[in-house]
mmCIF file of C-alpha atoms in Angstrom:
data_model
loop_
_atom_site.group_PDB
_atom_site.id
_atom_site.type_symbol
_atom_site.label_atom_id
_atom_site.label_comp_id
_atom_site.label_asym_id
_atom_site.label_seq_id
_atom_site.Cartn_x
_atom_site.Cartn_y
_atom_site.Cartn_z
ATOM 1 C CA UNK A 1 43.960 59.105 86.173
ATOM 2 C CA UNK A 2 44.019 62.460 84.399
ATOM 3 C CA UNK A 3 42.057 62.881 81.199
ATOM 4 C CA UNK A 4 43.432 66.345 80.580
ATOM 5 C CA UNK A 5 44.282 67.242 77.007
ATOM 6 C CA UNK A 6 46.548 69.671 75.182
ATOM 7 C CA UNK A 7 44.260 71.412 72.709
ATOM 8 C CA UNK A 8 46.465 74.170 71.313
ATOM 9 C CA UNK A 9 49.891 75.795 71.303
ATOM 10 C CA UNK A 10 49.026 78.042 74.237
ATOM 11 C CA UNK A 11 48.242 75.005 76.390
ATOM 12 C CA UNK A 12 51.427 73.292 75.213
ATOM 13 C CA UNK A 13 53.448 76.340 76.221
ATOM 14 C CA UNK A 14 51.950 76.193 79.719
ATOM 15 C CA UNK A 15 52.939 72.533 79.991
ATOM 16 C CA UNK A 16 56.461 73.273 78.782
ATOM 17 C CA UNK A 17 56.909 76.062 81.345
ATOM 18 C CA UNK A 18 55.667 73.753 84.095
ATOM 19 C CA UNK A 19 57.957 70.961 82.848
ATOM 20 C CA UNK A 20 60.996 73.249 82.906
ATOM 21 C CA UNK A 21 60.154 74.198 86.502
ATOM 22 C CA UNK A 22 60.325 70.485 87.383
ATOM 23 C CA UNK A 23 63.283 69.619 85.120
ATOM 24 C CA UNK A 24 65.376 72.741 84.358
ATOM 25 C CA UNK A 25 67.524 70.816 81.872
ATOM 26 C CA UNK A 26 64.672 71.242 79.404
ATOM 27 C CA UNK A 27 65.217 75.038 79.357
ATOM 28 C CA UNK A 28 68.148 74.979 76.899
ATOM 29 C CA UNK A 29 66.353 72.340 74.827
ATOM 30 C CA UNK A 30 63.331 74.613 74.480
ATOM 31 C CA UNK A 31 65.594 77.541 73.591
ATOM 32 C CA UNK A 32 67.167 75.503 70.804
ATOM 33 C CA UNK A 33 64.141 73.756 69.275
ATOM 34 C CA UNK A 34 61.414 76.314 69.917
ATOM 35 C CA UNK A 35 57.729 75.441 70.099
ATOM 36 C CA UNK A 36 57.123 71.891 68.820
ATOM 37 C CA UNK A 37 54.227 71.150 66.484
ATOM 38 C CA UNK A 38 51.284 69.396 68.138
ATOM 39 C CA UNK A 39 50.650 67.338 64.985
ATOM 40 C CA UNK A 40 47.118 66.475 66.038
ATOM 41 C CA UNK A 41 44.987 64.272 63.793
ATOM 42 C CA UNK A 42 41.316 63.308 63.732
ATOM 43 C CA UNK A 43 41.897 59.742 64.906
ATOM 44 C CA UNK A 44 39.376 56.968 64.359
ATOM 45 C CA UNK A 45 39.478 53.786 62.303
ATOM 46 C CA UNK A 46 41.208 55.326 59.307
ATOM 47 C CA UNK A 47 44.016 56.834 61.373
ATOM 48 C CA UNK A 48 44.789 53.508 63.061
ATOM 49 C CA UNK A 49 44.536 51.578 59.813
ATOM 50 C CA UNK A 50 46.985 53.962 58.155
ATOM 51 C CA UNK A 51 49.420 53.560 61.057
ATOM 52 C CA UNK A 52 49.210 49.771 60.730
ATOM 53 C CA UNK A 53 49.690 49.835 56.971
ATOM 54 C CA UNK A 54 52.810 51.968 57.371
ATOM 55 C CA UNK A 55 54.535 49.799 59.968
ATOM 56 C CA UNK A 56 58.059 48.699 58.969
ATOM 57 C CA UNK A 57 57.775 50.417 55.589
ATOM 58 C CA UNK A 58 59.485 53.460 54.177
ATOM 59 C CA UNK A 59 57.437 56.641 54.078
ATOM 60 C CA UNK A 60 57.246 56.426 50.285
ATOM 61 C CA UNK A 61 56.123 52.788 50.240
ATOM 62 C CA UNK A 62 53.499 53.370 52.937
ATOM 63 C CA UNK A 63 52.166 56.428 51.106
ATOM 64 C CA UNK A 64 51.937 54.491 47.837
ATOM 65 C CA UNK A 65 49.922 51.642 49.390
ATOM 66 C CA UNK A 66 47.649 54.037 51.256
ATOM 67 C CA UNK A 67 46.964 55.972 48.056
ATOM 68 C CA UNK A 68 45.862 52.742 46.368
ATOM 69 C CA UNK A 69 43.615 51.821 49.290
ATOM 70 C CA UNK A 70 41.979 55.250 49.254
ATOM 71 C CA UNK A 71 41.459 55.095 45.491
ATOM 72 C CA UNK A 72 39.848 51.669 45.873
ATOM 73 C CA UNK A 73 37.586 52.888 48.683
ATOM 74 C CA UNK A 74 39.103 50.425 51.148
ATOM 75 C CA UNK A 75 39.663 52.543 54.251
ATOM 76 C CA UNK A 76 36.468 51.859 56.234
ATOM 77 C CA UNK A 77 35.533 48.837 58.356
ATOM 78 C CA UNK A 78 32.506 48.148 56.164
ATOM 79 C CA UNK A 79 34.582 48.139 52.987
ATOM 80 C CA UNK A 80 37.295 45.937 54.500
ATOM 81 C CA UNK A 81 34.765 43.452 55.881
ATOM 82 C CA UNK A 82 33.186 43.028 52.456
ATOM 83 C CA UNK A 83 36.440 42.639 50.533
ATOM 84 C CA UNK A 84 38.340 39.457 49.660
ATOM 85 C CA UNK A 85 42.012 39.041 50.590
ATOM 86 C CA UNK A 86 42.974 38.989 46.913
ATOM 87 C CA UNK A 87 41.629 42.508 46.460
ATOM 88 C CA UNK A 88 43.499 43.792 49.489
ATOM 89 C CA UNK A 89 46.668 42.079 48.311
ATOM 90 C CA UNK A 90 46.310 43.800 44.958
ATOM 91 C CA UNK A 91 46.541 47.170 46.738
ATOM 92 C CA UNK A 92 49.871 46.162 48.281
ATOM 93 C CA UNK A 93 48.901 44.718 51.667
ATOM 94 C CA UNK A 94 50.988 41.771 52.841
ATOM 95 C CA UNK A 95 49.360 38.758 54.481
ATOM 96 C CA UNK A 96 50.464 40.082 57.885
ATOM 97 C CA UNK A 97 49.022 43.542 57.247
ATOM 98 C CA UNK A 98 45.734 42.032 56.097
ATOM 99 C CA UNK A 99 45.555 40.112 59.373
ATOM 100 C CA UNK A 100 46.177 43.344 61.282
ATOM 101 C CA UNK A 101 43.537 45.309 59.394
ATOM 102 C CA UNK A 102 40.939 42.560 59.745
ATOM 103 C CA UNK A 103 41.657 42.409 63.480
ATOM 104 C CA UNK A 104 41.023 46.148 63.669
ATOM 105 C CA UNK A 105 37.663 45.613 61.989
ATOM 106 C CA UNK A 106 36.784 42.659 64.224
ATOM 107 C CA UNK A 107 37.536 44.554 67.435
ATOM 108 C CA UNK A 108 34.993 47.220 66.467
ATOM 109 C CA UNK A 109 36.487 49.915 68.685
ATOM 110 C CA UNK A 110 34.062 52.551 69.936
ATOM 111 C CA UNK A 111 36.221 55.570 69.206
ATOM 112 C CA UNK A 112 33.844 57.985 70.924
ATOM 113 C CA UNK A 113 34.040 55.995 74.168
ATOM 114 C CA UNK A 114 37.823 55.838 73.803
ATOM 115 C CA UNK A 115 37.970 59.614 74.357
ATOM 116 C CA UNK A 116 36.513 59.175 77.873
ATOM 117 C CA UNK A 117 38.718 56.269 78.954
ATOM 118 C CA UNK A 118 41.699 56.662 81.311
ATOM 119 C CA UNK A 119 45.030 56.303 79.538
ATOM 120 C CA UNK A 120 45.768 52.711 80.515
ATOM 121 C CA UNK A 121 42.235 51.559 79.725
ATOM 122 C CA UNK A 122 42.439 53.177 76.292
ATOM 123 C CA UNK A 123 45.832 51.570 75.673
ATOM 124 C CA UNK A 124 44.449 48.172 76.710
ATOM 125 C CA UNK A 125 41.541 48.571 74.280
ATOM 126 C CA UNK A 126 43.835 49.522 71.409
ATOM 127 C CA UNK A 127 46.458 46.840 72.032
ATOM 128 C CA UNK A 128 43.751 44.152 71.967
ATOM 129 C CA UNK A 129 43.967 44.585 68.193
ATOM 130 C CA UNK A 130 46.518 42.326 66.521
ATOM 131 C CA UNK A 131 49.256 44.556 65.144
ATOM 132 C CA UNK A 132 48.827 47.422 67.603
ATOM 133 C CA UNK A 133 51.528 47.507 70.254
ATOM 134 C CA UNK A 134 51.890 49.882 73.150
ATOM 135 C CA UNK A 135 53.929 52.403 71.121
ATOM 136 C CA UNK A 136 51.220 52.706 68.440
ATOM 137 C CA UNK A 137 48.564 53.030 71.145
ATOM 138 C CA UNK A 138 50.548 55.757 72.886
ATOM 139 C CA UNK A 139 50.908 57.648 69.610
ATOM 140 C CA UNK A 140 47.130 57.489 69.232
ATOM 141 C CA UNK A 141 46.625 58.872 72.733
ATOM 142 C CA UNK A 142 49.134 61.649 72.139
ATOM 143 C CA UNK A 143 48.221 62.783 68.638
ATOM 144 C CA UNK A 144 44.567 61.741 68.262
ATOM 145 C CA UNK A 145 43.213 61.949 71.821
ATOM 146 C CA UNK A 146 45.552 64.859 72.687
ATOM 147 C CA UNK A 147 46.350 63.441 76.138
ATOM 148 C CA UNK A 148 48.737 65.558 78.204
ATOM 149 C CA UNK A 149 50.851 62.940 79.977
ATOM 150 C CA UNK A 150 52.196 60.452 77.415
ATOM 151 C CA UNK A 151 55.896 59.584 77.215
ATOM 152 C CA UNK A 152 56.714 56.733 74.841
ATOM 153 C CA UNK A 153 59.610 55.155 76.740
ATOM 154 C CA UNK A 154 60.037 52.507 73.998
ATOM 155 C CA UNK A 155 60.682 55.140 71.334
ATOM 156 C CA UNK A 156 64.299 55.150 70.150
ATOM 157 C CA UNK A 157 64.446 58.899 69.472
ATOM 158 C CA UNK A 158 63.052 59.714 72.900
ATOM 159 C CA UNK A 159 65.535 57.400 74.612
ATOM 160 C CA UNK A 160 68.497 58.911 72.735
ATOM 161 C CA UNK A 161 67.400 62.499 73.348
ATOM 162 C CA UNK A 162 66.633 61.817 77.016
ATOM 163 C CA UNK A 163 70.088 60.294 77.443
ATOM 164 C CA UNK A 164 71.611 63.593 76.317
ATOM 165 C CA UNK A 165 69.250 65.857 78.235
ATOM 166 C CA UNK A 166 69.677 63.911 81.484
ATOM 167 C CA UNK A 167 73.420 63.446 81.040
ATOM 168 C CA UNK A 168 73.266 59.656 81.139
ATOM 169 C CA UNK A 169 76.281 57.550 80.207
ATOM 170 C CA UNK A 170 74.171 54.981 78.360
ATOM 171 C CA UNK A 171 70.868 54.866 76.575
ATOM 172 C CA UNK A 172 68.220 54.124 79.225
ATOM 173 C CA UNK A 173 66.015 51.066 79.085
ATOM 174 C CA UNK A 174 62.263 51.719 78.933
ATOM 175 C CA UNK A 175 61.959 50.751 82.605
ATOM 176 C CA UNK A 176 64.795 53.078 83.601
ATOM 177 C CA UNK A 177 63.382 55.946 81.555
ATOM 178 C CA UNK A 178 59.931 55.477 83.050
ATOM 179 C CA UNK A 179 61.416 55.727 86.537
ATOM 180 C CA UNK A 180 63.570 58.738 85.695
ATOM 181 C CA UNK A 181 60.649 60.696 84.227
ATOM 182 C CA UNK A 182 57.811 59.987 86.659
ATOM 183 C CA UNK A 183 58.348 63.392 88.267
ATOM 184 C CA UNK A 184 57.602 65.043 84.898
ATOM 185 C CA UNK A 185 53.934 64.057 85.196
ATOM 186 C CA UNK A 186 51.476 65.469 84.135
ATOM 187 C CA UNK A 187 53.596 67.166 81.481
ATOM 188 C CA UNK A 188 55.121 64.157 79.759
ATOM 189 C CA UNK A 189 53.437 64.792 76.403
ATOM 190 C CA UNK A 190 55.221 68.140 76.270
ATOM 191 C CA UNK A 191 58.429 66.297 77.148
ATOM 192 C CA UNK A 192 57.844 63.835 74.300
ATOM 193 C CA UNK A 193 57.392 66.621 71.781
ATOM 194 C CA UNK A 194 60.494 68.462 72.992
ATOM 195 C CA UNK A 195 62.581 65.269 72.997
ATOM 196 C CA UNK A 196 61.554 64.372 69.440
ATOM 197 C CA UNK A 197 62.435 67.872 68.279
ATOM 198 C CA UNK A 198 65.740 67.717 70.140
ATOM 199 C CA UNK A 199 66.595 64.343 68.622
ATOM 200 C CA UNK A 200 65.906 65.868 65.222
ATOM 201 C CA UNK A 201 68.318 68.681 66.037
ATOM 202 C CA UNK A 202 70.981 66.240 67.249
ATOM 203 C CA UNK A 203 70.653 63.967 64.229
ATOM 204 C CA UNK A 204 69.661 66.626 61.680
ATOM 205 C CA UNK A 205 66.498 64.738 60.750
ATOM 206 C CA UNK A 206 62.790 64.651 61.493
ATOM 207 C CA UNK A 207 62.024 62.307 64.376
ATOM 208 C CA UNK A 208 58.367 62.920 65.228
ATOM 209 C CA UNK A 209 56.286 59.901 64.214
ATOM 210 C CA UNK A 210 53.053 59.848 62.185
#
């Protein structure tokens, strides 16, 4: 399995051009949305913890809790491991979120090794953590590991945008979308970024996660 990455805008442009050659219906999308932002982040424990804390919360609520955790010095595995539940609860973490964060600590992911793993192996490692589903793992591969061939078929915005781009009568199921987009490989990360931008254009809102 490919471990190729998209490191910069120039590389992303090459992937987009190759994607359009495979699926010409992306040409007008690219003309409308322009070059998407790569939105790369440093990854690691803190990035995953922040993603878990923000699940099912508004942006404002997630930011408020994260600010408290940072101020309290509770964003490292060592700090979490040595902290009582009452202290974490005082920063705004629910019982469920505390269970997620403690599972992240307990799994002790080797983030350096993660960068050398094939996509599915990396996803399996990440989803072993309670509270990390496939979508969150795929976002980590796309934005933190910079992998070049990630299409989150469970993502609502991607499904809606793909329905329009492909001229489908109904929103595709994840299984259907996976089948319809296999030919886009190994440029599916570029497709994800274009589809998020296109959904934002269609709905007049920001759709890119993280």
